[in-house]
XYZ file of C-alpha atoms in Angstrom:
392
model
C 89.701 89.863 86.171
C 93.048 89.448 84.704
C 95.373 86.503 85.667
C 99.268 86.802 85.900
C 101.083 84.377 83.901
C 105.072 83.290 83.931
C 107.449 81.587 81.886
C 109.953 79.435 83.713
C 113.911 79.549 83.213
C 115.421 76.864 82.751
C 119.305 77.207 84.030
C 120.130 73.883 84.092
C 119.394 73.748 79.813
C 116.669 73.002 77.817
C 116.048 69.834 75.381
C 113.256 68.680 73.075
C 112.465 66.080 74.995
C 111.956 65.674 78.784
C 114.732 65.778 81.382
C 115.373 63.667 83.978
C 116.521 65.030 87.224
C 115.701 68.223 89.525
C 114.675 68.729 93.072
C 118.209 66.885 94.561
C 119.117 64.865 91.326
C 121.518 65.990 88.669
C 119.333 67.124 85.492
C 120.680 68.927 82.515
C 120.153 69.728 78.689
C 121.481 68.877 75.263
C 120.824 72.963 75.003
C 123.244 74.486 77.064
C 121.839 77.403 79.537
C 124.380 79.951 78.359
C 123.713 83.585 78.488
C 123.172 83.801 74.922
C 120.415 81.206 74.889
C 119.066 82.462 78.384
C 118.777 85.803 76.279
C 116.641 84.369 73.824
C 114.762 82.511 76.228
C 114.181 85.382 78.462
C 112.883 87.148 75.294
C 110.671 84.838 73.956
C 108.829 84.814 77.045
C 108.941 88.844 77.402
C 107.614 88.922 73.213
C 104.866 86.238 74.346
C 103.529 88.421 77.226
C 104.545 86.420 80.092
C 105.087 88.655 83.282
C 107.639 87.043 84.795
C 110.036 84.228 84.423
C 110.555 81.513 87.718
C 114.557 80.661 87.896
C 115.070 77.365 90.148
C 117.785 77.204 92.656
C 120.403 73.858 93.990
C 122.808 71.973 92.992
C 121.784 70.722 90.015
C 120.870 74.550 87.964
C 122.825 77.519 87.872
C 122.750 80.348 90.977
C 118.916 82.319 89.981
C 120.384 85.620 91.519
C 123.509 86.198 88.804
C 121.424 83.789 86.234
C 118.324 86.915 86.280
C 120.500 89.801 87.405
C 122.727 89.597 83.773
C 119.272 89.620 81.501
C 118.207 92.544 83.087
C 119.785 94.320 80.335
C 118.370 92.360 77.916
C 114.833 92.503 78.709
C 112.477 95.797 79.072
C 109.198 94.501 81.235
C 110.006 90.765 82.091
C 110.254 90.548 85.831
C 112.329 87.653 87.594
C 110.886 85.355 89.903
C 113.832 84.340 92.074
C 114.213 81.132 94.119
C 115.651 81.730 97.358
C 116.545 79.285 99.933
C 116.450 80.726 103.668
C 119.544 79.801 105.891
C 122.158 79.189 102.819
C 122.581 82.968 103.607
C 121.912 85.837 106.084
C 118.551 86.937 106.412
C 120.379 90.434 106.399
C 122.277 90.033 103.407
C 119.153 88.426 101.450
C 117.409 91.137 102.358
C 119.970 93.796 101.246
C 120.622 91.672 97.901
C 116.311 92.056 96.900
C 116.581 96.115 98.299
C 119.446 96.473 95.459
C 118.464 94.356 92.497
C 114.644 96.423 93.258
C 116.396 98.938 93.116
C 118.725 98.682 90.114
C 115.636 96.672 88.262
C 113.123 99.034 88.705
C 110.965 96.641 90.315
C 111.233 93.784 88.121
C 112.047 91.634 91.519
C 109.621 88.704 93.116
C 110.976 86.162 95.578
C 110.067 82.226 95.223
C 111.437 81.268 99.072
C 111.969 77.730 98.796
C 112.683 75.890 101.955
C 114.374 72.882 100.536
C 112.695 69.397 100.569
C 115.906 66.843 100.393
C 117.901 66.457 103.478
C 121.073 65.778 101.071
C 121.408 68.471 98.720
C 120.806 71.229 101.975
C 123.767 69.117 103.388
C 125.809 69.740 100.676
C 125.111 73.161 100.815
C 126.059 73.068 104.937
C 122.336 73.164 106.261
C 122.286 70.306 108.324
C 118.564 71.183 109.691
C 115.962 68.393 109.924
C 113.076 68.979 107.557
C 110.981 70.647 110.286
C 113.885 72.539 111.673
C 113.949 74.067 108.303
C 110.629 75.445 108.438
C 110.870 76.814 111.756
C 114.141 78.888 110.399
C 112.350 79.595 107.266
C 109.555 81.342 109.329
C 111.991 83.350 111.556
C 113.755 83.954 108.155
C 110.866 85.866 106.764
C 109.870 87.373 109.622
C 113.242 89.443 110.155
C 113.286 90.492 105.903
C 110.136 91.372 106.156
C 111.005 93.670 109.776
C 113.956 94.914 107.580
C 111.964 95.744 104.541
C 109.026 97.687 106.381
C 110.849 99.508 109.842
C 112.591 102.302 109.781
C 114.568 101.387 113.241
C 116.977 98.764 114.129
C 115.783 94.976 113.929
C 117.072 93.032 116.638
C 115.879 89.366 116.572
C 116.497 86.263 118.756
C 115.238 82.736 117.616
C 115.550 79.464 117.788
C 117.624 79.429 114.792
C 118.578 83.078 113.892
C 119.939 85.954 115.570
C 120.517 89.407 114.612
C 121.319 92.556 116.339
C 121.639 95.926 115.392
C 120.430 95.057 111.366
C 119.258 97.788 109.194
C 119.183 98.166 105.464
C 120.545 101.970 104.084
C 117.809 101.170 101.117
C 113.737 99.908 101.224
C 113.280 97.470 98.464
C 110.111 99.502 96.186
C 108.257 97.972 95.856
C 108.735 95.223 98.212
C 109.130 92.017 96.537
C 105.727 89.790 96.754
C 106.823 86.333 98.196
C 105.877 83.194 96.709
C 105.575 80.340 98.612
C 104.840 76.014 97.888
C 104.764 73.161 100.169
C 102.378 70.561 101.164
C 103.168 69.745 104.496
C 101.696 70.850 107.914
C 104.785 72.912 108.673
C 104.880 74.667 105.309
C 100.844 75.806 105.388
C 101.840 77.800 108.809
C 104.785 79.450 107.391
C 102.753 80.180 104.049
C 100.002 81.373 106.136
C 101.933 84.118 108.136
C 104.470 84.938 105.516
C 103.686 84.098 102.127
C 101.877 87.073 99.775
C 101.170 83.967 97.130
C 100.808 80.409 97.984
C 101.911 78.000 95.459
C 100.803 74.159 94.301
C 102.218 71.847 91.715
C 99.039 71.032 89.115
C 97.103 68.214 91.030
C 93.236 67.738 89.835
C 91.050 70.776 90.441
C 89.741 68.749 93.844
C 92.593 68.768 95.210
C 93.935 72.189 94.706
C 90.735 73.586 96.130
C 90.451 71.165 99.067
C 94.819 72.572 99.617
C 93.474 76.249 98.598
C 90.745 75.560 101.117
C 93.020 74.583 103.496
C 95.729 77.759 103.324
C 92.882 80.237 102.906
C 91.743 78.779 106.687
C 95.328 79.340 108.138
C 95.670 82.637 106.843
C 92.373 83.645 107.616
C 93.416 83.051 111.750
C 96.586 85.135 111.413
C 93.975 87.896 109.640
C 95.744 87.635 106.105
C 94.482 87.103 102.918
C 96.399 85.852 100.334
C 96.886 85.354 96.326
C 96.878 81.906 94.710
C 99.207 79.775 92.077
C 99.660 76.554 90.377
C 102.771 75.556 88.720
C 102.142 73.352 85.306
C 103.971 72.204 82.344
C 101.461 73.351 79.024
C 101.447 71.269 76.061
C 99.373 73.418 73.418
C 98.581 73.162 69.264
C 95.620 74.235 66.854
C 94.177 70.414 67.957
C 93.940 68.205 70.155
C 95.806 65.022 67.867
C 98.661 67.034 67.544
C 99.066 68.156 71.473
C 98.542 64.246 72.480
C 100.870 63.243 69.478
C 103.727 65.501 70.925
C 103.179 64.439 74.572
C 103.302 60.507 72.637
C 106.389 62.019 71.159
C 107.847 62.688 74.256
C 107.061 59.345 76.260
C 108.083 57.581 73.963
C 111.578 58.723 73.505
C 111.700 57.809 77.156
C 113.763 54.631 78.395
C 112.029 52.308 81.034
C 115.082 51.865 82.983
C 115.465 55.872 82.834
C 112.176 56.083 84.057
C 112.525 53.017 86.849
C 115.598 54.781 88.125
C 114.107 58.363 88.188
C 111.192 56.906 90.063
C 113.435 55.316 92.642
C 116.018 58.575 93.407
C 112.070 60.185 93.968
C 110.372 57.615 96.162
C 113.416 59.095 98.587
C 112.348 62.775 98.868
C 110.943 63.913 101.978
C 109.405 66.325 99.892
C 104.988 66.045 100.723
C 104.551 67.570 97.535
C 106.741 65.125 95.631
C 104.926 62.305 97.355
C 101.738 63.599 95.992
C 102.851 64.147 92.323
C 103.858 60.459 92.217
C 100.863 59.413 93.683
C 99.176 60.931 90.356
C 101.015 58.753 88.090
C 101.344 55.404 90.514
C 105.294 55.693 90.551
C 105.914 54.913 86.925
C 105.198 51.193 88.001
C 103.042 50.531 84.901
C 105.241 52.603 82.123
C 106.611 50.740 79.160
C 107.965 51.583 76.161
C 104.691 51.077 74.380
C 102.877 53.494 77.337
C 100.290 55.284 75.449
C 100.376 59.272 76.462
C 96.957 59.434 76.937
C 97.248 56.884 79.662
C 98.789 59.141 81.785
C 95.691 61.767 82.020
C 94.437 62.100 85.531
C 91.826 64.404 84.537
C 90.898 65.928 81.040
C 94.071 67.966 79.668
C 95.779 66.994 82.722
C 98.948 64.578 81.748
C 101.301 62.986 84.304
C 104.125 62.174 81.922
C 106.392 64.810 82.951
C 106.794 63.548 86.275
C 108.146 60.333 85.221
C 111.510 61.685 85.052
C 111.317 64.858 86.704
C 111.539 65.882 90.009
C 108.680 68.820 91.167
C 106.536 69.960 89.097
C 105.166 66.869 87.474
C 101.896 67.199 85.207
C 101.045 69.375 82.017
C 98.405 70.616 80.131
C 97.921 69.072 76.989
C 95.351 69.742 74.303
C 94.170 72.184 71.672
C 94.911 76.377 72.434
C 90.533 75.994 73.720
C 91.245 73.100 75.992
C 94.291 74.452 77.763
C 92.006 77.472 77.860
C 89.094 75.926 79.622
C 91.069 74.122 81.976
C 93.264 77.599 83.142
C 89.556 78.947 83.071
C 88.506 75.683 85.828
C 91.441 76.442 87.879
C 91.339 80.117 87.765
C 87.644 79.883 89.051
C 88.990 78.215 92.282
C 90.282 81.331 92.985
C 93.962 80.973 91.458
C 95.448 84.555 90.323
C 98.794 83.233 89.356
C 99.519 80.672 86.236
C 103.659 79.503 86.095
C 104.266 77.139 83.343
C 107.009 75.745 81.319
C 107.054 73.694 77.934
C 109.910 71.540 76.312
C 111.851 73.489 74.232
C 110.720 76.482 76.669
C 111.409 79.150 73.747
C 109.266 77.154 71.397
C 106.371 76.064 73.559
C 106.634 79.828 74.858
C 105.286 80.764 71.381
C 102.839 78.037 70.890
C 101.064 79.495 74.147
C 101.888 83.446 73.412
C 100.188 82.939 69.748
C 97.477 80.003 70.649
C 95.945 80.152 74.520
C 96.730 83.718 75.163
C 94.325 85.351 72.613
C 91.522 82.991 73.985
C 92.042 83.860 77.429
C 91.385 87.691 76.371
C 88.568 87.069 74.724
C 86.866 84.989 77.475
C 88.095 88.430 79.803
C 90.579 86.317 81.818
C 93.412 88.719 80.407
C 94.198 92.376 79.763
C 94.821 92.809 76.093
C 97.676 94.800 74.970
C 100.238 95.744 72.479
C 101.964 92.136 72.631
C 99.016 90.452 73.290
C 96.716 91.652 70.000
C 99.470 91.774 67.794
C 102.023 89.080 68.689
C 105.003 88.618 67.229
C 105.608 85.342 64.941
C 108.580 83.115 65.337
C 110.304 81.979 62.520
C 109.875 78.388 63.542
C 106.463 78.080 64.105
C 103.517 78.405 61.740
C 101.026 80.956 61.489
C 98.314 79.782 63.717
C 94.568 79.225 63.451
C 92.912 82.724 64.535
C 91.599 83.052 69.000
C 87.999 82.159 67.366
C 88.773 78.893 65.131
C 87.910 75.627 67.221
């Protein structure tokens, strides 16, 4: 068994502490997401052995297809997880945009489809689809890339939202891009069922994600598919436990209440399911004060809400010593999760603190392929030498 692991890219900047923002609100960081630090980003990730880096999409980061398409030059293996959103562009053209940047990548393309969970922002963009409305596009979306990607004859397609005639791409994306695919909802578990090659979950308790897994894998299973599994988490990892928990205390409590009240309230709005539920970890901030205690804020063991207090999506982090953020990926993976996309504050630093600390444990306990980055990693010059994969 090995697992796949990802960085995330942050095009919207990057900060030593947390950001508020995302998912329909304005976020950005006192590290500006230029190429050159995108670059080094990018490369700390590739160095680390992460397989791929997820690049958001909206109005408040930078466009993921030109973001990822100007470090392929830059970067030898990493492969780009790209956030798509279906109707902010032909399904012909999206279709024709992953057969080329397969092509001219060498297969370093996968597709995050994101359907878009705030009415505002898709207005903004000129979708002025209901929620539902979006999914049902989002389906018929899929359904005619995927036609394009696998016939070798004209696609013509009529549907309640999309129409094409005549469509036909001069180039096959190979490999085809896998699809990744989140949402909580009703609406999005059929579309993930009949279209998605890996079904995604912001980090909830391990209950939950196999009662959602459980769920999915039922859908699927009536449209005769089987799918791949992932969680998306925020990792918080040192040689001990004090000093994970005294970086997440770090982080809280450079927080402002008011910050945090007003974060809170631009999220209560979303129409987002998944949103709902990551707030419903943390009680809506309601109780956080400036003299919150980090540890407060853990749902389960390792399992910290204090991201979500100011950020939008992905909401909860790992936190604990290189063995405890071990055994927890080890509890999730044995719910049948293949796929592992996490993110750290400053990304290039925390990328190291997991390349050098979790990663060796997770080959020894046979959760991982070894190899050449993996066995002998490379140190960065900010961070110390750390304790050795069997030191406790």
């Amino acid at each position: 068994m090995s697992l796949h692991f990802h960085w995330f890219l942050p095009t919207y900047g990057d900060s030593r502490n947390l950001m508020a923002g995302g998912h329909g609100s304005n976020m950005s960081g006192d590290r500006p997401a230029d190429l050159r630090y995108l670059n080094q980003l990018a490369g700390a990730a590739e160095v680390n052995g992460f397989e791929a880096v997820l690049t958001p999409t909206g109005l408040w980061c930078e466009d993921a297809w030109l973001s990822t398409a100007m470090l392929l030059e830059t970067t030898d293996t990493l492969k780009f997880l790209v956030a798509l959103r279906p109707g902010l562009t032909s399904p012909t053209l999206a279709a024709q945009m992953a057969s080329t940047y397969q092509w001219q990548s060498k297969g370093r393309l996968l597709l995050n489809v994101v359907t878009g969970g705030e009415s505002s922002e898709q207005r903004a963009f000129g979708d002025f689809l209901s929620k539902e409305a979006r999914y049902e596009r989002c389906g018929e979306f899929l359904d005619i890339i995927r036609q394009l990607w696998t016939r070798d004859d004209a696609v013509d397609f009529v549907g309640r939202h999309l129409r094409v005639e005549g469509a036909q791409l001069a180039r096959k994306p190979d490999p085809l891009p896998p699809v990744f695919f989140g949402g909580s909802s009703p609406a999005a578990g059929t579309v993930a069922s009949k279209y998605a090659d890996t079904y995604l979950t912001w980090g909830e308790r391990p209950d939950a994600v196999a009662e959602k897994f459980t769920w999915i894998r039922g859908l699927a299973a009536a449209e005769g598919r089987d799918l791949t599994y992932g969680i998306r988490l925020h990792v918080i990892s040192r040689d001990t436990s004090e000093q994970a928990w005294a970086e997440a205390d770090r982080l809280i409590g450079a927080l402002d209440p008011q910050l945090v009240a007003n974060a809170q309230q631009n999220l209560a709005k979303s129409e987002s399911e998944g949103q709902r539920r990551m707030r419903e970890l943390h009680g809506g901030g309601a109780a956080f004060s400036a003299d919150t205690d980090a540890r407060s804020l853990e749902i389960y063991p390792n399992l910290w809400t204090g991201v979500g207090l100011v950020r939008g999506g992905a909401g909860t982090a790992l936190v604990g010593s290189h063995d405890e953020v071990a055994d927890r990926i080890a509890e999730y993976a044995a719910l049948g999760l293949d796929h592992f996309i996490l993110s750290g504050y400053p990304h290039v630093e925390e990328a190291y603190h997991f390349g050098e600390g979790v990663r060796p444990r997770l080959i020894q306990r046979g959760l991982l392929d070894a190899d050449d980055r993996a066995t002998e990693p490379v140190r960065g010059a900010f961070l110390p030498s750390l304790k050795p994969a069997s030191a406790s």
